[in-house]
mmCIF file of C-alpha atoms in Angstrom:
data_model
loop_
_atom_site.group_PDB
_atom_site.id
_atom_site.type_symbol
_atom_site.label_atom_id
_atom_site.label_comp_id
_atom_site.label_asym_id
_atom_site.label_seq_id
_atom_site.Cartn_x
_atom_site.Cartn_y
_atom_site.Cartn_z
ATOM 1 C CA UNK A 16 99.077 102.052 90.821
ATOM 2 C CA UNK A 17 96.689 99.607 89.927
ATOM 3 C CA UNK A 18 95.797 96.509 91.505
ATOM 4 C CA UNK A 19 94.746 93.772 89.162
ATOM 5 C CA UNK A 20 93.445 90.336 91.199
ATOM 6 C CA UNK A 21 93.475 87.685 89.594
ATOM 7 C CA UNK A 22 92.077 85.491 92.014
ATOM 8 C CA UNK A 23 89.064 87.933 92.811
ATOM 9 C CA UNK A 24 88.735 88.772 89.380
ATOM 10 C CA UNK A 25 89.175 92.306 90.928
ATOM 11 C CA UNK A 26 91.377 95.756 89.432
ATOM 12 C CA UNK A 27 91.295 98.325 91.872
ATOM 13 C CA UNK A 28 92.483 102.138 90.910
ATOM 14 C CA UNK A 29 93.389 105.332 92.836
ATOM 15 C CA UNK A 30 91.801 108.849 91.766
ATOM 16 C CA UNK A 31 92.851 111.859 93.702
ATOM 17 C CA UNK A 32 90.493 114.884 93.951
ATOM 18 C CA UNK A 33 92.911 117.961 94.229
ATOM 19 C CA UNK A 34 92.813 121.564 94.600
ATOM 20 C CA UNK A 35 92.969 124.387 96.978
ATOM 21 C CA UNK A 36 91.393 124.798 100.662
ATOM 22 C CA UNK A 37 87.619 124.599 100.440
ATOM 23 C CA UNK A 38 87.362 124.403 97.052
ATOM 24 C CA UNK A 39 85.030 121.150 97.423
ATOM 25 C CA UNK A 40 86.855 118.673 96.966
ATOM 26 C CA UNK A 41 84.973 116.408 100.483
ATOM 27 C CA UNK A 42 81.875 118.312 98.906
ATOM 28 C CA UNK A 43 82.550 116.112 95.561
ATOM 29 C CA UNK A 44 82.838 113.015 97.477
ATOM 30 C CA UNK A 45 80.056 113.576 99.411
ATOM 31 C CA UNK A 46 77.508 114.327 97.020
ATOM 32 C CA UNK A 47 79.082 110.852 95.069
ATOM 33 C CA UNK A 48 78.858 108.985 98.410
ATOM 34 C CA UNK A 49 74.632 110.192 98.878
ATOM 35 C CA UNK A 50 73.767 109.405 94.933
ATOM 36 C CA UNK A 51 75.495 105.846 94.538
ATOM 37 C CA UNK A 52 73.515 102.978 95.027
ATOM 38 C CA UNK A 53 74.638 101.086 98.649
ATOM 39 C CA UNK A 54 75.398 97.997 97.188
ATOM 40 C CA UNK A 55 77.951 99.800 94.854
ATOM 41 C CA UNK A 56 79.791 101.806 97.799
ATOM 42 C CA UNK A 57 82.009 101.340 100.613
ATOM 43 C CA UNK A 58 81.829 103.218 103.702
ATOM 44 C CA UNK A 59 83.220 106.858 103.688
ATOM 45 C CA UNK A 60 85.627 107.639 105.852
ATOM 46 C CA UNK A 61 86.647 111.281 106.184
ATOM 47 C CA UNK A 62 90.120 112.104 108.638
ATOM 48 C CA UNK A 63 89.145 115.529 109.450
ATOM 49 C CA UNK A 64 89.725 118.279 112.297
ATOM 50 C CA UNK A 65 86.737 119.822 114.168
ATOM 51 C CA UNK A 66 85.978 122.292 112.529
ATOM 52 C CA UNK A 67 85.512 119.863 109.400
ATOM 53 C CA UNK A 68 88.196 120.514 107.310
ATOM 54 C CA UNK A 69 90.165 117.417 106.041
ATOM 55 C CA UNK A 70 93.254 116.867 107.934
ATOM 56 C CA UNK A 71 94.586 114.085 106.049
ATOM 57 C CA UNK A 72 92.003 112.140 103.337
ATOM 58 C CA UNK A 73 88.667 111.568 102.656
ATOM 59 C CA UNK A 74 88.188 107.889 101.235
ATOM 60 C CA UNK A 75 85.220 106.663 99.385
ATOM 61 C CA UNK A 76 85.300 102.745 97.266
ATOM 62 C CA UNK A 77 83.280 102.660 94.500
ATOM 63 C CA UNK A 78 82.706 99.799 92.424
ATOM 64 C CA UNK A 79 81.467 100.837 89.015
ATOM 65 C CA UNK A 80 80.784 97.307 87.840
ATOM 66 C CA UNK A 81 82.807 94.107 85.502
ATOM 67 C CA UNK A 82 84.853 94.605 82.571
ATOM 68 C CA UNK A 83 85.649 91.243 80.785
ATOM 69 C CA UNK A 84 84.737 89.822 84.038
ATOM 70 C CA UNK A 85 86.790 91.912 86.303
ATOM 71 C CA UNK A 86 85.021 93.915 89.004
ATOM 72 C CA UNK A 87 86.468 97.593 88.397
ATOM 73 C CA UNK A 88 86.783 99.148 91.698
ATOM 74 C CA UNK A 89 87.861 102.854 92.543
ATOM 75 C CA UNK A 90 89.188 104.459 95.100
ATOM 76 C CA UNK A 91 88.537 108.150 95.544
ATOM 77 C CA UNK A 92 91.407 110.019 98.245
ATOM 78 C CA UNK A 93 90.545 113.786 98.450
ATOM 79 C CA UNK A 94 93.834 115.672 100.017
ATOM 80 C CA UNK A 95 93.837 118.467 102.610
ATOM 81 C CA UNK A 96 93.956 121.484 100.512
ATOM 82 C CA UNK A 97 95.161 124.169 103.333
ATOM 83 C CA UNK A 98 98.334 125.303 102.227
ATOM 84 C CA UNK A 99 100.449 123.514 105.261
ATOM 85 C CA UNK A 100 99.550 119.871 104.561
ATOM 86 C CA UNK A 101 101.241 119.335 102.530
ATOM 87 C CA UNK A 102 103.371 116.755 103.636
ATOM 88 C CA UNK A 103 100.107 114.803 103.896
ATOM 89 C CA UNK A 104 99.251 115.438 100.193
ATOM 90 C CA UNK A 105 102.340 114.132 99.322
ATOM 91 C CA UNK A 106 101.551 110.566 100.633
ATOM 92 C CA UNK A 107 98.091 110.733 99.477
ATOM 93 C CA UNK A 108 99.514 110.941 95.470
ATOM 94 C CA UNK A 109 101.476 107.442 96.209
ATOM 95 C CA UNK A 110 100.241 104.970 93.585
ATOM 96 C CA UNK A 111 97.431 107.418 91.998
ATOM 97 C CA UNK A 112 96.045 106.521 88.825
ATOM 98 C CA UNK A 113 94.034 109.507 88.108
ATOM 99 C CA UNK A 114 93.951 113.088 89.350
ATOM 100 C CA UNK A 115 90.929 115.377 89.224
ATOM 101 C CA UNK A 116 91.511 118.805 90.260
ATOM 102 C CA UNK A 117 88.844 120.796 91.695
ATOM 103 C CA UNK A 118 89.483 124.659 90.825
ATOM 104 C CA UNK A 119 87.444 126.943 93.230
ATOM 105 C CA UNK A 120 85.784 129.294 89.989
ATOM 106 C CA UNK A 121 85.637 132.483 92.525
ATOM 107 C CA UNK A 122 87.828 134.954 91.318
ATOM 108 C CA UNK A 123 89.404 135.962 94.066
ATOM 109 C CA UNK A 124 90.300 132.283 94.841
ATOM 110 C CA UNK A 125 92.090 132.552 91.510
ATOM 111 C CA UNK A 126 95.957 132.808 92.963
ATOM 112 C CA UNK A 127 95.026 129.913 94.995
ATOM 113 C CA UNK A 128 94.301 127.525 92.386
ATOM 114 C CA UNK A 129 97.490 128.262 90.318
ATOM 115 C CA UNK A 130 99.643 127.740 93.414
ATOM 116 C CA UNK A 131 97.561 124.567 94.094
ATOM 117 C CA UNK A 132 97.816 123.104 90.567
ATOM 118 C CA UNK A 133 101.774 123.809 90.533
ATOM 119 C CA UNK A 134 102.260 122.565 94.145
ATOM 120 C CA UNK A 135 100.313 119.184 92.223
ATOM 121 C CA UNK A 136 102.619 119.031 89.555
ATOM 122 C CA UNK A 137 105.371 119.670 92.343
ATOM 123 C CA UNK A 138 104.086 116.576 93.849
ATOM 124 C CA UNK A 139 103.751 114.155 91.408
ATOM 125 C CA UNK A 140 106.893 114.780 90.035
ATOM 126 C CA UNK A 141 108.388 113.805 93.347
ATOM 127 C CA UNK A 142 106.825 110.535 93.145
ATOM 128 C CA UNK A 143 107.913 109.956 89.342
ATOM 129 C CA UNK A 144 104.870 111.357 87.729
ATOM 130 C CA UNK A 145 104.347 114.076 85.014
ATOM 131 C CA UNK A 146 100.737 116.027 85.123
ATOM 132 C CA UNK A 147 100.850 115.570 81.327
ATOM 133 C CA UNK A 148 101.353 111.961 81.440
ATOM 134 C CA UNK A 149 98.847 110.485 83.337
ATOM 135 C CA UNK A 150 95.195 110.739 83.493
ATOM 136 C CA UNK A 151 93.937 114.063 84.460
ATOM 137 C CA UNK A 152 90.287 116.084 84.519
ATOM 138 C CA UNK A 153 89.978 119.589 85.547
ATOM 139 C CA UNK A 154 86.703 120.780 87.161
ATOM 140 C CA UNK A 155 85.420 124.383 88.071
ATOM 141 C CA UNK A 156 83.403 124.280 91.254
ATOM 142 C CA UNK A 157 81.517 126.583 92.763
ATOM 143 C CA UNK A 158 79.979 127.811 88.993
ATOM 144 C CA UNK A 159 76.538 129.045 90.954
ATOM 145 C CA UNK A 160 78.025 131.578 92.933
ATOM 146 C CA UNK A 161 77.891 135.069 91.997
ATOM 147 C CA UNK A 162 81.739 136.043 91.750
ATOM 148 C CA UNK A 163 82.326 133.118 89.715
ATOM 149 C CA UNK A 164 85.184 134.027 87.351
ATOM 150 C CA UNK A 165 84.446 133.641 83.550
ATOM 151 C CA UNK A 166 84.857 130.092 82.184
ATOM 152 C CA UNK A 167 87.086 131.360 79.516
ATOM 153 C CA UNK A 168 89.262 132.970 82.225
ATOM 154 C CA UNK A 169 89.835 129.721 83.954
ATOM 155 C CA UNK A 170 90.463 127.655 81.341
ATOM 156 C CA UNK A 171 93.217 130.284 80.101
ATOM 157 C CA UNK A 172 94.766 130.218 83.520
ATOM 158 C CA UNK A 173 94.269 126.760 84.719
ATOM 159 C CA UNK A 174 93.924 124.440 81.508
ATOM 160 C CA UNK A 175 96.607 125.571 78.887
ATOM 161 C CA UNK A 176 96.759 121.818 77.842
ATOM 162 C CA UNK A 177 93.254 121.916 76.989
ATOM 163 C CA UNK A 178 92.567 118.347 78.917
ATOM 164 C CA UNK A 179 88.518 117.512 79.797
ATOM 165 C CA UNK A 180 87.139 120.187 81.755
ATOM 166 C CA UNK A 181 83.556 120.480 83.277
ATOM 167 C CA UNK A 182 81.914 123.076 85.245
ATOM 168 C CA UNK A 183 79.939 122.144 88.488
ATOM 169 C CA UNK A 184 78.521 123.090 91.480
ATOM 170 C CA UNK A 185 79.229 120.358 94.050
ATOM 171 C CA UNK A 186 76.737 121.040 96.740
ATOM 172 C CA UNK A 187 74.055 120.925 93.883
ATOM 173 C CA UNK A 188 75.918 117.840 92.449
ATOM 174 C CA UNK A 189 75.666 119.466 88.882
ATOM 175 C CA UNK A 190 78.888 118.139 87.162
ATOM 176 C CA UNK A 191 79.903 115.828 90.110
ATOM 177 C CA UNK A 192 79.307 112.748 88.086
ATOM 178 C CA UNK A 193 80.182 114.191 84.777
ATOM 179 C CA UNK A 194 83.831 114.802 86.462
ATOM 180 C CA UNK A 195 84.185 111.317 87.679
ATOM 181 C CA UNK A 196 83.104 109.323 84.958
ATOM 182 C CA UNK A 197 85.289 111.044 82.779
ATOM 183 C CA UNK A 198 88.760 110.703 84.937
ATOM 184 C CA UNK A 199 87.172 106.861 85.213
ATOM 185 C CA UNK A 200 87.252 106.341 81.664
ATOM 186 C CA UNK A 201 90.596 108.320 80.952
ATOM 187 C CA UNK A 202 92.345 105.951 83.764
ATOM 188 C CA UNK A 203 90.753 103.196 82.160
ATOM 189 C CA UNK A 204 91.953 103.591 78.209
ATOM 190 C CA UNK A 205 95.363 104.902 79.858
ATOM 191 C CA UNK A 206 94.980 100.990 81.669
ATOM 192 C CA UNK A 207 94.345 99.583 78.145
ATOM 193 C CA UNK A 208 97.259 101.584 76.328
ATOM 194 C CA UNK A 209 99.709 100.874 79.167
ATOM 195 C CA UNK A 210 98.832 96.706 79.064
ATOM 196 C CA UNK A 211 99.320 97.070 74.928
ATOM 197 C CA UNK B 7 110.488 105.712 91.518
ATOM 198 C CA UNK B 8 106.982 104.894 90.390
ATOM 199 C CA UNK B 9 106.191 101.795 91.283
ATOM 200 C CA UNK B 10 105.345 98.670 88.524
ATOM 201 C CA UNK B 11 101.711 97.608 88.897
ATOM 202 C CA UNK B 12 100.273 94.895 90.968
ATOM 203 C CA UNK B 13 99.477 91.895 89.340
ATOM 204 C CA UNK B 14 98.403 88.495 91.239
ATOM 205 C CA UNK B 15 97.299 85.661 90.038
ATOM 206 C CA UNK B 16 95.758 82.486 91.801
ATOM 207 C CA UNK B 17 98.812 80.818 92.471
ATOM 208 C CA UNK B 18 100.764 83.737 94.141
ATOM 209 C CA UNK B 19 97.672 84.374 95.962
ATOM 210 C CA UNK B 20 96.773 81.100 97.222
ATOM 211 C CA UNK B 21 100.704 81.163 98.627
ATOM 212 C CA UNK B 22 99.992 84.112 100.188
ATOM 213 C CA UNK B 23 96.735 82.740 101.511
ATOM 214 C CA UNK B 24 98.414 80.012 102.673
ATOM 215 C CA UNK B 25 101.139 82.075 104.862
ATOM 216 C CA UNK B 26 98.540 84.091 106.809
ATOM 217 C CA UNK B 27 95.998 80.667 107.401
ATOM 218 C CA UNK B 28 99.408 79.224 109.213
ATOM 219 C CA UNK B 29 100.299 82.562 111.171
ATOM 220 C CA UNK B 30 96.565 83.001 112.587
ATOM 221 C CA UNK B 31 96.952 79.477 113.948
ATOM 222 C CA UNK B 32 100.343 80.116 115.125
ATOM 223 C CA UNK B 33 100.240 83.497 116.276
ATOM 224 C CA UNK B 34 96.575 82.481 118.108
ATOM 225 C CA UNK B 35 95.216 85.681 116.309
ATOM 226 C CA UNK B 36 92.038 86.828 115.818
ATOM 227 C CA UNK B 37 92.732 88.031 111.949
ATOM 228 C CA UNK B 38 95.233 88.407 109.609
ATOM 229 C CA UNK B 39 95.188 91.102 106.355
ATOM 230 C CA UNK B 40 97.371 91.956 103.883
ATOM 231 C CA UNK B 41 97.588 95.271 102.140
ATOM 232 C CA UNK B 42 99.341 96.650 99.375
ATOM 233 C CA UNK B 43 101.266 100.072 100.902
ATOM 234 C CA UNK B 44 99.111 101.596 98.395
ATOM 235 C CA UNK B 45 95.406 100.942 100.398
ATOM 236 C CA UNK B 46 94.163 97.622 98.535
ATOM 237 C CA UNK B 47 93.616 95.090 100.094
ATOM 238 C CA UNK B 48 95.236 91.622 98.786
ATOM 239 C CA UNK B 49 94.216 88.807 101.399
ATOM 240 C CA UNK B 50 92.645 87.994 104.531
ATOM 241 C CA UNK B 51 92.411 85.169 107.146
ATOM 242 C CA UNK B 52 90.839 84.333 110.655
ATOM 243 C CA UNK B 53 87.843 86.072 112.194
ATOM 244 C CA UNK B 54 87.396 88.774 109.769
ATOM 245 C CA UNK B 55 83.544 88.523 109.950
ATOM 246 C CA UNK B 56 81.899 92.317 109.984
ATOM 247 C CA UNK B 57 85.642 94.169 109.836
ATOM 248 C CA UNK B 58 84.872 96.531 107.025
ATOM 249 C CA UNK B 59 88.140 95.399 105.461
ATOM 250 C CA UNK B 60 88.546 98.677 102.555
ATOM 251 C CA UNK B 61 88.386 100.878 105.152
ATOM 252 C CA UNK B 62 90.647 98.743 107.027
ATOM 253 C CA UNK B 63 92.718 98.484 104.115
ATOM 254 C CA UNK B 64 92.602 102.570 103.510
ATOM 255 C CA UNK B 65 93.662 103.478 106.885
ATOM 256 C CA UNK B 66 96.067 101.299 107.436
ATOM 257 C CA UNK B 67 98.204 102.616 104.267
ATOM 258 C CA UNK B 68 97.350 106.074 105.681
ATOM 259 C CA UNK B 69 98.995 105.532 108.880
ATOM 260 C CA UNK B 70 101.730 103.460 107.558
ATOM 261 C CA UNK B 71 102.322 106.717 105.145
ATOM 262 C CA UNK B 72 102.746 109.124 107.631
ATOM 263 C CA UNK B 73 104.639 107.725 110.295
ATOM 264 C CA UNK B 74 106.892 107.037 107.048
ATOM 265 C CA UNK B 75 106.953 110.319 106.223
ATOM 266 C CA UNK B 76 107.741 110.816 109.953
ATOM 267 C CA UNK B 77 110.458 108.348 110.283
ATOM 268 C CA UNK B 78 112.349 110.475 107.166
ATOM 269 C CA UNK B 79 112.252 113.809 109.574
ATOM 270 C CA UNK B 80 114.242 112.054 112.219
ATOM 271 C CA UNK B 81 116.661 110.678 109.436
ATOM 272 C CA UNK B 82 115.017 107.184 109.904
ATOM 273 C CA UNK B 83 114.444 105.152 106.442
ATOM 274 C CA UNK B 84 110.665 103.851 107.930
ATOM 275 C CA UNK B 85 109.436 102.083 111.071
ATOM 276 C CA UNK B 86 108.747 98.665 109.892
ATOM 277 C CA UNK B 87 106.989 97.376 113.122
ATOM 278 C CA UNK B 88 103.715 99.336 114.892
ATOM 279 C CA UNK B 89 101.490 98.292 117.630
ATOM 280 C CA UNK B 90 98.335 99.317 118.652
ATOM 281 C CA UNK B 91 96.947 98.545 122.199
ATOM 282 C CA UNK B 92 93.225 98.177 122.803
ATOM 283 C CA UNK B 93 91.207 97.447 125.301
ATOM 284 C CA UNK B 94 90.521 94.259 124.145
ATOM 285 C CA UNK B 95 91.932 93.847 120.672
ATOM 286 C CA UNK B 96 95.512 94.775 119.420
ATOM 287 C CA UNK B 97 96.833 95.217 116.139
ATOM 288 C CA UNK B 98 100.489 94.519 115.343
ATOM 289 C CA UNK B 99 101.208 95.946 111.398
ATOM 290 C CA UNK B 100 104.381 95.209 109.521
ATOM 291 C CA UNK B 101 105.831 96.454 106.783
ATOM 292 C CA UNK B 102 107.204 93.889 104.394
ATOM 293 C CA UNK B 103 109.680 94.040 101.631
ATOM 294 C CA UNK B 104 109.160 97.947 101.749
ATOM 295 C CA UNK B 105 105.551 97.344 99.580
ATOM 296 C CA UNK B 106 103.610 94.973 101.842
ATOM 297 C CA UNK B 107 101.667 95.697 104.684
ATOM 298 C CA UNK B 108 101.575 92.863 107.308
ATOM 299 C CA UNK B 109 98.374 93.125 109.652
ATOM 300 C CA UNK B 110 97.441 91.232 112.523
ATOM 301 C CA UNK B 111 94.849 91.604 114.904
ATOM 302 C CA UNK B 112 95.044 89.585 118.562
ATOM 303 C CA UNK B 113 93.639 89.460 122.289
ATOM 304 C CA UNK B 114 94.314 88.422 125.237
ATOM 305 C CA UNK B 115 94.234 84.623 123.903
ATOM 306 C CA UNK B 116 97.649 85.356 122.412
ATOM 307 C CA UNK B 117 100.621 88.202 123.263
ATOM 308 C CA UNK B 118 102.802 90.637 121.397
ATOM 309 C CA UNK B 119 106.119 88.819 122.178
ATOM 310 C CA UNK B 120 104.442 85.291 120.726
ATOM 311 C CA UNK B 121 102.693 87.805 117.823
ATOM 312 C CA UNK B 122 106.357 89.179 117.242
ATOM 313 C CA UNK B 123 108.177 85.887 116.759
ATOM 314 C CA UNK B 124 105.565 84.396 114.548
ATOM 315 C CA UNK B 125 105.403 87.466 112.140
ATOM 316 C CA UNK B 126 109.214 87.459 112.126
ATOM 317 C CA UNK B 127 109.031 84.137 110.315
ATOM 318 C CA UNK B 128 105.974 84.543 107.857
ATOM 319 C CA UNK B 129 107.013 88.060 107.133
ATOM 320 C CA UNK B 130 110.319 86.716 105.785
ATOM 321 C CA UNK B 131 108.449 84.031 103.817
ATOM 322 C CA UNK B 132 105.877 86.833 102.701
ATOM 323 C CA UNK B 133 108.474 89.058 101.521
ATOM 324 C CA UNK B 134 109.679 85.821 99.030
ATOM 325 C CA UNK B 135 106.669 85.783 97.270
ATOM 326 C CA UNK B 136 105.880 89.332 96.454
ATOM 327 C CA UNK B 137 110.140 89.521 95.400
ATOM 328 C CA UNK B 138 108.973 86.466 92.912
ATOM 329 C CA UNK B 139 105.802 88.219 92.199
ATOM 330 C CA UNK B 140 107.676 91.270 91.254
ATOM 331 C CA UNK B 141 110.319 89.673 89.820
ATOM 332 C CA UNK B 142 107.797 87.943 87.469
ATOM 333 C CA UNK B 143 105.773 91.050 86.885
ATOM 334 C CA UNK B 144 109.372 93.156 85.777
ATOM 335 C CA UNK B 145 109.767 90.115 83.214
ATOM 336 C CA UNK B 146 106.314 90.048 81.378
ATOM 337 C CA UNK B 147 106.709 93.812 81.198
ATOM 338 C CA UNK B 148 110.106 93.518 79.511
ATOM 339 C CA UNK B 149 109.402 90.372 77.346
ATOM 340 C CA UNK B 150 105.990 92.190 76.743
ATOM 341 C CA UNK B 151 104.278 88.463 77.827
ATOM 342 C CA UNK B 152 101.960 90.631 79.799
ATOM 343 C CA UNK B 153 98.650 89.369 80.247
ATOM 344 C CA UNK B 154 96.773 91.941 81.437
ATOM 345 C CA UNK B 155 92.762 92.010 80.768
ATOM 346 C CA UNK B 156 92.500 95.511 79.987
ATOM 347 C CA UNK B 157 95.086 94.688 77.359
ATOM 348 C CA UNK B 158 91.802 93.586 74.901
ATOM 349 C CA UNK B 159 89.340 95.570 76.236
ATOM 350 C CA UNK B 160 87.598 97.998 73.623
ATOM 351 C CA UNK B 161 86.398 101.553 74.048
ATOM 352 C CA UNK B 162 82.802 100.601 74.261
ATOM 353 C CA UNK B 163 83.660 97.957 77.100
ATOM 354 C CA UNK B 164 84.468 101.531 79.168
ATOM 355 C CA UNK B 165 81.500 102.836 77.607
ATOM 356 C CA UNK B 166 79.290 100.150 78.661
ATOM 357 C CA UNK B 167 80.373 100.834 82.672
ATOM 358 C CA UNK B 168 79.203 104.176 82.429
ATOM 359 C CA UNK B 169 76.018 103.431 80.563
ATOM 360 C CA UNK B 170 73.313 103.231 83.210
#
């Protein structure tokens, strides 16, 4: 949930990157975390096992800058995608204001996004949320690689709703910032229509 | 149950503000933070100098989340009270009123029993304000008195962020 601070003049919001093992989510952060301007960012801090894949978050604050005076501040979790955490990914979706999930576009990674997108929905609904109620971006990673599946294929699959989609290739940081600005905007008009 | 959003304004704050001034003096702690269970950080007292208090803020939700989630395999509801020992510096972190996260950080000038006691009391008094805050936050939101900012923002406010 969002924090609003009066005192500091200060609303800070959640976003959750989501989506299956190594689908590149961190990789998303990361590439956020080298193009943002220092004075804008936070450290990151990134809980993960040896061999580098997240155990239990990545954390990055971003401050995107003042609305009607108010420095807008967000905070972007990533969750462990490996099937087993997911205890962990539970507590990460406490108080989220925004999910982006990061579909891996090879094809044979194709089973693993649907499970990860239900085991999402799953999730949230645990904590009182619906996917279709709250502010929600789907991006297709990995769209350089060769066994990419078509884009109509997993939009069909993976975006029936037809919510704001982008294609991107994180290590490249093509549609990185496209992704977050959009689930920053969405949170922010859902924050406008919620305080109506 | 989702929770409602956090809303403080000055006044709440500067009674929160107030709490954690008197427990650094009377807990002889190095610094004092308080964060929301959700990893924001709401106030801060003491010697806080160079503490990169969001990350602070972060991990301390992050460990307060999973040793709830761990207190719920053992049939346990949470565990409101952890300490950490250092070498030097401690931390003591308390969970208050089930949304508030309590922080303290001490050396050897002061000790977990005095810590403890002193926590005890402006935990109790912490706990007050955020029921009030709440309390006050459940009636805007049903009276729809809600003052929130975003409440008159405009589209190209949002659009403006994004514009560089």
């Amino acid at each position: 949930m969002s924090f609003i601070n009066y005192s500091s003049r200060e609303i800070n919001c959640k976003i959750v990157y989501y989506g299956p093992g190594l689908c590149g989510k961190t990789t998303n952060l990361q590439f956020i975390y080298t193009k943002t301007n220092p004075d804008l960012k936070g450290k990151m801090i990134s809980l993960a096992t040896e061999t580098e894949r997240t155990l239990f978050f990545d954390f990055l604050p971003l401050a995107l800058g003042q609305i009607r005076g108010f420095k807008t501040r967000f905070h972007l979790y990533t969750v462990p995608g490996q099937v087993f955490y997911d205890a962990s990914r539970k507590l990460i979706l406490k108080g989220v204001d925004g999910v982006v999930f990061v579909a891996d576009s090879q094809i044979e990674r194709m089973e693993a996004n649907l499970e990860s997108i239900d085991n999402l929905k799953v999730n949230l609904r645990e904590q009182g949320y619906e996917l279709d109620k709250i502010p929600f971006v789907i991006q297709y990673n990995k769209r350089d690689l060769p066994n990419a599946a078509p884009l109509d294929e997993l939009r069909r699959q993976l975006n029936p709703s037809g919510v704001q989609d982008f294609e991107a290739s994180a290590t490249t940081g093509e549609g990185v910032f496209e992704t977050l600005k959009a689930v920053a905007k969405t949170v922010l008009s859902d924050l406008k229509r919620l305080s109506r | 149950m989702m929770d409602t959003q956090l809303v403080m304004y000055e006044e709440d704050f500067k009674k929160i503000l107030a709490v954690i001034q008197r427990l650094v003096r009377d807990a002889n702690a190095k610094g004092i933070f308080v964060v929301d269970k959700n990893g924001q950080l709401i106030a801060e007292a003491g010697e806080v100098r160079g503490i990169d208090t969001t990350s602070l803020a972060s991990l301390t939700a992050g460990s307060i989340a999973a040793t709830g989630g761990l207190a719920k395999i053992i049939g346990e509801d949470d565990f409101p009270v952890h300490f950490h020992q250092g070498a030097r510096d401690n931390l003591h972190i308390t969970l208050v009123g089930g949304r508030i996260i309590l922080v303290v950080v001490f050396d050897d000038r002061s000790s977990l029993g005095l810590v403890r006691l002193r926590v005890k009391k402006a935990g109790t008094e912490m706990g007050k304000i955020f029921e009030d805050i709440q309390k006050k936050a459940e009636s805007e939101a049903a009276t729809g008195t809600s003052t929130s900012p975003f409440a008159e923002i405009t589209d190209d406010d949002i659009d403006n962020l994004f514009s560089e």
